Amino acid sequence: MITKQFSPSLMTMDLDKFKEQITFLNNHVDSYHIDIMDGHYVPNITLSPWFIEQVKKISDVPISTHLMVTNPTQWVDQLIEIGSEYICIHAEVMNGIAYRLINKVHDAGLKFGVVLNPETKIDVITPYIDLVDKITIMTVDPGFAGEKFIDSTLDKIRHLRDLRYTNNFNYLIEMDGSSNKDTFYKIQKANPDIYILGRSGLFGLDENIEKAWNTMLQDFNDTKQHI
C-alpha cells in the first residue's frame, strides 16, 4: 500500500523566505515539485536548473522537476547532472523521443515521469507506460498558478489505478493543480498517491509556513474523515 505523499510546488513559495520555508518543509514533505517553463510550451517562464541547485544546498528531500518545455532534450542532460531525482516530461512533446529520454534518465540512476494535460488521453502513453516511474495528471490547464480545477481529469486518476492493479505496473500517480480545501474531497475519492500543493493549498494559507502547513494538514484530514 502506498502512503499518501505531499509535494509542495516551489513556484508558489515566498522567495523572500526561501531558506526559512525550505528548512521547515524538509521535515514534513515527501518531495519538492519544481516547474521549469520555457515561455513556448506554456506562456510563462518559471524557475530553472539553477534554482534546483539552490534547493539542494539546504535540502535532501527528493526533487521532482516538471518540464513544461517544447524541447525537453535540451534540458535533460543538465537535470541529470544536477541530480533531480525525478525528471517529468509532457507526453505531448515526447513523440519520437520517448524511449530515448526514458532510457537516458534511467541509465543515470534517476526516475522518469510523464505528464498528461487535461485533454490528453492515457492511450497516448500506452506504448511505454510500463517503463515510467510516475504519471502526473494535470487537473488544471498548465502554465499558471490559480487555474480552475477540471473535475473530469479525476477519471484518469481512477483509470490509472485500475491499470496499475490489473497489469502490476509500478508507477506512482500524481495530481497537479488546485489541490486545496475546496477540492480535497473529490481528489481524495479519486485517490492519487501524490498531492502537489501550491498557493491555494499551502503557501497562501498563512505567511508563517508552519501555520500554513498545519492548516493544510487539518483541511486534508478533516476532508478525509468524510470519505
mmCIF file of C-alpha atoms in Angstrom:
data_model
loop_
_atom_site.group_PDB
_atom_site.id
_atom_site.type_symbol
_atom_site.label_atom_id
_atom_site.label_comp_id
_atom_site.label_asym_id
_atom_site.label_seq_id
_atom_site.Cartn_x
_atom_site.Cartn_y
_atom_site.Cartn_z
ATOM 1 C CA MET A 1 0.000 0.000 0.000
ATOM 2 C CA ILE A 2 1.340 3.414 -0.998
ATOM 3 C CA THR A 3 1.243 6.097 1.695
ATOM 4 C CA LYS A 4 -0.140 9.449 0.595
ATOM 5 C CA GLN A 5 2.597 11.931 -0.257
ATOM 6 C CA PHE A 6 2.748 15.736 -0.340
ATOM 7 C CA SER A 7 4.911 17.657 -2.808
ATOM 8 C CA PRO A 8 4.927 21.474 -2.491
ATOM 9 C CA SER A 9 5.196 23.391 -5.749
ATOM 10 C CA LEU A 10 8.056 25.779 -5.100
ATOM 11 C CA MET A 11 6.948 28.071 -7.915
ATOM 12 C CA THR A 12 4.352 29.381 -5.475
ATOM 13 C CA MET A 13 6.519 29.721 -2.363
ATOM 14 C CA ASP A 14 7.569 33.043 -0.842
ATOM 15 C CA LEU A 15 11.054 33.518 -2.281
ATOM 16 C CA ASP A 16 11.766 36.215 0.306
ATOM 17 C CA LYS A 17 11.529 33.394 2.861
ATOM 18 C CA PHE A 18 13.264 30.746 0.762
ATOM 19 C CA LYS A 19 15.574 29.299 3.431
ATOM 20 C CA GLU A 20 13.006 29.555 6.222
ATOM 21 C CA GLN A 21 10.311 27.755 4.250
ATOM 22 C CA ILE A 22 12.576 25.040 2.835
ATOM 23 C CA THR A 23 14.139 24.380 6.244
ATOM 24 C CA PHE A 24 10.714 23.815 7.786
ATOM 25 C CA LEU A 25 9.312 21.764 4.911
ATOM 26 C CA ASN A 26 12.366 19.482 4.825
ATOM 27 C CA ASN A 27 10.996 17.728 7.899
ATOM 28 C CA HIS A 28 7.443 17.339 6.624
ATOM 29 C CA VAL A 29 7.219 16.739 2.871
ATOM 30 C CA ASP A 30 7.977 13.765 0.638
ATOM 31 C CA SER A 31 9.349 15.683 -2.340
ATOM 32 C CA TYR A 32 9.579 19.145 -3.898
ATOM 33 C CA HIS A 33 7.859 19.921 -7.174
ATOM 34 C CA ILE A 34 9.826 22.362 -9.335
ATOM 35 C CA ASP A 35 8.310 23.736 -12.548
ATOM 36 C CA ILE A 36 10.554 24.760 -15.411
ATOM 37 C CA MET A 37 8.678 26.643 -18.151
ATOM 38 C CA ASP A 38 10.261 27.934 -21.339
ATOM 39 C CA GLY A 39 7.684 30.542 -22.395
ATOM 40 C CA HIS A 40 6.875 28.491 -25.502
ATOM 41 C CA TYR A 41 5.153 25.293 -24.415
ATOM 42 C CA VAL A 42 3.238 27.430 -21.936
ATOM 43 C CA PRO A 43 3.081 31.257 -21.978
ATOM 44 C CA ASN A 44 5.068 31.633 -18.786
ATOM 45 C CA ILE A 45 8.690 31.387 -17.607
ATOM 46 C CA THR A 46 9.458 29.971 -14.157
ATOM 47 C CA LEU A 47 12.394 28.647 -12.156
ATOM 48 C CA SER A 48 15.463 26.940 -13.624
ATOM 49 C CA PRO A 49 18.102 24.264 -13.009
ATOM 50 C CA TRP A 50 19.966 26.927 -11.012
ATOM 51 C CA PHE A 51 17.013 27.091 -8.607
ATOM 52 C CA ILE A 52 17.210 23.313 -8.108
ATOM 53 C CA GLU A 53 20.870 23.691 -7.186
ATOM 54 C CA GLN A 54 19.958 26.246 -4.515
ATOM 55 C CA VAL A 55 17.343 23.925 -3.022
ATOM 56 C CA LYS A 56 19.819 21.036 -2.935
ATOM 57 C CA LYS A 57 22.271 23.137 -0.934
ATOM 58 C CA ILE A 58 19.887 23.090 2.039
ATOM 59 C CA SER A 59 17.738 20.026 1.422
ATOM 60 C CA ASP A 60 17.998 16.265 0.946
ATOM 61 C CA VAL A 61 14.325 15.968 0.022
ATOM 62 C CA PRO A 62 13.872 14.418 -3.450
ATOM 63 C CA ILE A 63 13.295 16.893 -6.287
ATOM 64 C CA SER A 64 10.688 16.246 -8.964
ATOM 65 C CA THR A 65 11.274 18.534 -11.940
ATOM 66 C CA HIS A 66 8.275 19.205 -14.168
ATOM 67 C CA LEU A 67 9.421 20.310 -17.608
ATOM 68 C CA MET A 68 6.808 22.427 -19.364
ATOM 69 C CA VAL A 69 9.011 22.976 -22.398
ATOM 70 C CA THR A 70 8.810 22.500 -26.134
ATOM 71 C CA ASN A 71 12.206 20.817 -26.443
ATOM 72 C CA PRO A 72 12.825 18.594 -23.399
ATOM 73 C CA THR A 73 16.008 17.127 -24.859
ATOM 74 C CA GLN A 74 17.936 20.345 -24.273
ATOM 75 C CA TRP A 75 17.102 20.265 -20.544
ATOM 76 C CA VAL A 76 17.520 16.610 -19.580
ATOM 77 C CA ASP A 77 21.327 16.442 -19.517
ATOM 78 C CA GLN A 78 21.540 19.411 -17.163
ATOM 79 C CA LEU A 79 18.913 17.946 -14.837
ATOM 80 C CA ILE A 80 20.775 14.634 -14.800
ATOM 81 C CA GLU A 81 23.993 16.431 -13.885
ATOM 82 C CA ILE A 82 22.248 18.282 -11.049
ATOM 83 C CA GLY A 83 20.646 15.039 -9.881
ATOM 84 C CA SER A 84 16.934 15.816 -9.988
ATOM 85 C CA GLU A 85 15.518 12.584 -8.583
ATOM 86 C CA TYR A 86 12.505 12.692 -10.922
ATOM 87 C CA ILE A 87 12.524 14.214 -14.397
ATOM 88 C CA CYS A 88 8.948 14.613 -15.631
ATOM 89 C CA ILE A 89 8.106 15.474 -19.229
ATOM 90 C CA HIS A 90 4.834 16.125 -21.009
ATOM 91 C CA ALA A 91 3.652 13.290 -23.223
ATOM 92 C CA GLU A 92 2.566 15.870 -25.794
ATOM 93 C CA VAL A 93 6.204 16.704 -26.684
ATOM 94 C CA MET A 94 7.698 13.198 -26.485
ATOM 95 C CA ASN A 95 6.510 11.609 -29.706
ATOM 96 C CA GLY A 96 9.562 10.148 -31.434
ATOM 97 C CA ILE A 97 11.924 10.616 -28.474
ATOM 98 C CA ALA A 98 10.126 8.944 -25.549
ATOM 99 C CA TYR A 99 12.245 5.798 -25.328
ATOM 100 C CA ARG A 100 15.470 7.743 -25.788
ATOM 101 C CA LEU A 101 14.597 10.090 -22.941
ATOM 102 C CA ILE A 102 13.353 7.350 -20.613
ATOM 103 C CA ASN A 103 16.496 5.289 -21.173
ATOM 104 C CA LYS A 104 18.774 8.276 -20.647
ATOM 105 C CA VAL A 105 17.166 9.150 -17.322
ATOM 106 C CA HIS A 106 17.133 5.548 -16.099
ATOM 107 C CA ASP A 107 20.722 4.960 -17.209
ATOM 108 C CA ALA A 108 21.693 7.892 -14.975
ATOM 109 C CA GLY A 109 20.064 6.175 -11.993
ATOM 110 C CA LEU A 110 17.177 8.661 -11.839
ATOM 111 C CA LYS A 111 13.426 8.254 -12.228
ATOM 112 C CA PHE A 112 11.289 9.221 -15.182
ATOM 113 C CA GLY A 113 7.838 10.764 -15.022
ATOM 114 C CA VAL A 114 5.338 11.555 -17.745
ATOM 115 C CA VAL A 115 2.772 14.357 -17.517
ATOM 116 C CA LEU A 116 -0.647 14.441 -19.176
ATOM 117 C CA ASN A 117 -2.542 17.649 -19.918
ATOM 118 C CA PRO A 118 -6.301 17.680 -19.178
ATOM 119 C CA GLU A 119 -7.147 16.985 -22.837
ATOM 120 C CA THR A 120 -4.575 14.205 -23.319
ATOM 121 C CA LYS A 121 -5.812 10.611 -23.151
ATOM 122 C CA ILE A 122 -3.936 7.907 -21.268
ATOM 123 C CA ASP A 123 -3.761 5.896 -24.507
ATOM 124 C CA VAL A 124 -1.031 8.266 -25.712
ATOM 125 C CA ILE A 125 1.443 6.771 -23.224
ATOM 126 C CA THR A 126 0.362 3.126 -23.603
ATOM 127 C CA PRO A 127 3.495 2.125 -25.597
ATOM 128 C CA TYR A 128 5.820 2.977 -22.696
ATOM 129 C CA ILE A 129 3.569 3.108 -19.620
ATOM 130 C CA ASP A 130 5.341 0.076 -18.147
ATOM 131 C CA LEU A 131 8.651 1.984 -18.158
ATOM 132 C CA VAL A 132 7.675 5.133 -16.288
ATOM 133 C CA ASP A 133 8.084 5.683 -12.547
ATOM 134 C CA LYS A 134 5.416 8.347 -12.152
ATOM 135 C CA ILE A 135 2.426 9.661 -14.079
ATOM 136 C CA THR A 136 1.250 13.205 -13.360
ATOM 137 C CA ILE A 137 -2.303 14.150 -14.225
ATOM 138 C CA MET A 138 -2.779 17.872 -14.753
ATOM 139 C CA THR A 139 -6.051 18.786 -13.058
ATOM 140 C CA VAL A 140 -5.806 22.347 -14.424
ATOM 141 C CA ASP A 141 -4.552 23.840 -17.663
ATOM 142 C CA PRO A 142 -0.750 24.094 -17.310
ATOM 143 C CA GLY A 143 1.345 27.228 -17.070
ATOM 144 C CA PHE A 144 -0.064 29.389 -14.289
ATOM 145 C CA ALA A 145 -0.976 29.110 -10.623
ATOM 146 C CA GLY A 146 -4.613 29.593 -9.661
ATOM 147 C CA GLU A 147 -6.239 27.942 -12.675
ATOM 148 C CA LYS A 148 -9.738 26.444 -12.351
ATOM 149 C CA PHE A 149 -9.933 22.790 -11.286
ATOM 150 C CA ILE A 150 -11.143 20.409 -14.026
ATOM 151 C CA ASP A 151 -13.237 17.672 -12.455
ATOM 152 C CA SER A 152 -13.163 15.329 -15.454
ATOM 153 C CA THR A 153 -9.405 14.815 -15.035
ATOM 154 C CA LEU A 154 -10.076 12.740 -11.925
ATOM 155 C CA ASP A 155 -11.393 9.921 -14.116
ATOM 156 C CA LYS A 156 -7.858 9.478 -15.437
ATOM 157 C CA ILE A 157 -6.521 9.040 -11.930
ATOM 158 C CA ARG A 158 -9.072 6.303 -11.287
ATOM 159 C CA HIS A 159 -8.267 4.639 -14.604
ATOM 160 C CA LEU A 160 -4.534 4.711 -13.865
ATOM 161 C CA ARG A 161 -5.152 2.986 -10.536
ATOM 162 C CA ASP A 162 -7.109 0.247 -12.306
ATOM 163 C CA LEU A 163 -4.386 -0.172 -14.917
ATOM 164 C CA ARG A 164 -1.696 -0.382 -12.267
ATOM 165 C CA TYR A 165 -3.568 -3.055 -10.343
ATOM 166 C CA THR A 166 -4.540 -5.110 -13.395
ATOM 167 C CA ASN A 167 -1.099 -5.052 -15.018
ATOM 168 C CA ASN A 168 1.095 -4.941 -11.916
ATOM 169 C CA PHE A 169 2.645 -1.639 -13.013
ATOM 170 C CA ASN A 170 4.844 0.226 -10.534
ATOM 171 C CA TYR A 171 4.267 3.898 -11.369
ATOM 172 C CA LEU A 172 3.147 6.459 -8.814
ATOM 173 C CA ILE A 173 0.087 8.562 -9.631
ATOM 174 C CA GLU A 174 0.361 12.291 -9.019
ATOM 175 C CA MET A 175 -2.127 15.121 -9.394
ATOM 176 C CA ASP A 176 -1.088 18.670 -10.211
ATOM 177 C CA GLY A 177 -3.358 21.676 -9.959
ATOM 178 C CA SER A 178 -5.640 23.458 -7.481
ATOM 179 C CA SER A 179 -5.304 20.959 -4.636
ATOM 180 C CA ASN A 180 -6.850 22.695 -1.621
ATOM 181 C CA LYS A 181 -9.624 22.694 0.957
ATOM 182 C CA ASP A 182 -12.296 23.126 -1.721
ATOM 183 C CA THR A 183 -11.093 20.202 -3.846
ATOM 184 C CA PHE A 184 -9.575 17.747 -1.342
ATOM 185 C CA TYR A 185 -12.806 15.756 -1.061
ATOM 186 C CA LYS A 186 -13.141 14.906 -4.742
ATOM 187 C CA ILE A 187 -9.396 14.403 -5.202
ATOM 188 C CA GLN A 188 -9.244 12.004 -2.269
ATOM 189 C CA LYS A 189 -12.091 9.983 -3.756
ATOM 190 C CA ALA A 190 -10.034 9.573 -6.950
ATOM 191 C CA ASN A 191 -7.132 8.551 -4.679
ATOM 192 C CA PRO A 192 -3.827 9.708 -6.230
ATOM 193 C CA ASP A 193 -0.578 8.817 -4.469
ATOM 194 C CA ILE A 194 0.954 12.306 -4.562
ATOM 195 C CA TYR A 195 -0.708 15.669 -3.978
ATOM 196 C CA ILE A 196 1.088 18.707 -5.357
ATOM 197 C CA LEU A 197 0.408 21.712 -3.137
ATOM 198 C CA GLY A 198 0.618 25.251 -4.470
ATOM 199 C CA ARG A 199 -0.549 28.668 -3.371
ATOM 200 C CA SER A 200 -4.191 27.839 -2.628
ATOM 201 C CA GLY A 201 -3.368 24.572 -0.895
ATOM 202 C CA LEU A 202 -0.343 25.618 1.152
ATOM 203 C CA PHE A 203 1.748 28.733 0.627
ATOM 204 C CA GLY A 204 -1.182 31.157 0.530
ATOM 205 C CA LEU A 205 -2.794 29.883 3.723
ATOM 206 C CA ASP A 206 -0.581 31.893 6.080
ATOM 207 C CA GLU A 207 2.593 33.970 5.945
ATOM 208 C CA ASN A 208 4.090 31.632 8.549
ATOM 209 C CA ILE A 209 4.953 28.352 6.816
ATOM 210 C CA GLU A 210 4.386 26.238 9.930
ATOM 211 C CA LYS A 211 0.893 27.665 10.391
ATOM 212 C CA ALA A 212 0.200 27.219 6.661
ATOM 213 C CA TRP A 213 1.326 23.590 6.797
ATOM 214 C CA ASN A 214 -0.777 22.818 9.872
ATOM 215 C CA THR A 215 -3.825 24.434 8.275
ATOM 216 C CA MET A 216 -3.354 22.391 5.101
ATOM 217 C CA LEU A 217 -2.971 19.173 7.077
ATOM 218 C CA GLN A 218 -6.069 19.925 9.124
ATOM 219 C CA ASP A 219 -8.083 20.663 5.972
ATOM 220 C CA PHE A 220 -6.831 17.452 4.366
ATOM 221 C CA ASN A 221 -7.567 15.264 7.386
ATOM 222 C CA ASP A 222 -10.953 16.847 8.037
ATOM 223 C CA THR A 223 -11.961 16.053 4.489
ATOM 224 C CA LYS A 224 -10.564 12.529 4.659
ATOM 225 C CA GLN A 225 -12.832 11.711 7.593
ATOM 226 C CA HIS A 226 -15.869 12.177 5.346
ATOM 227 C CA ILE A 227 -14.719 9.879 2.519
#
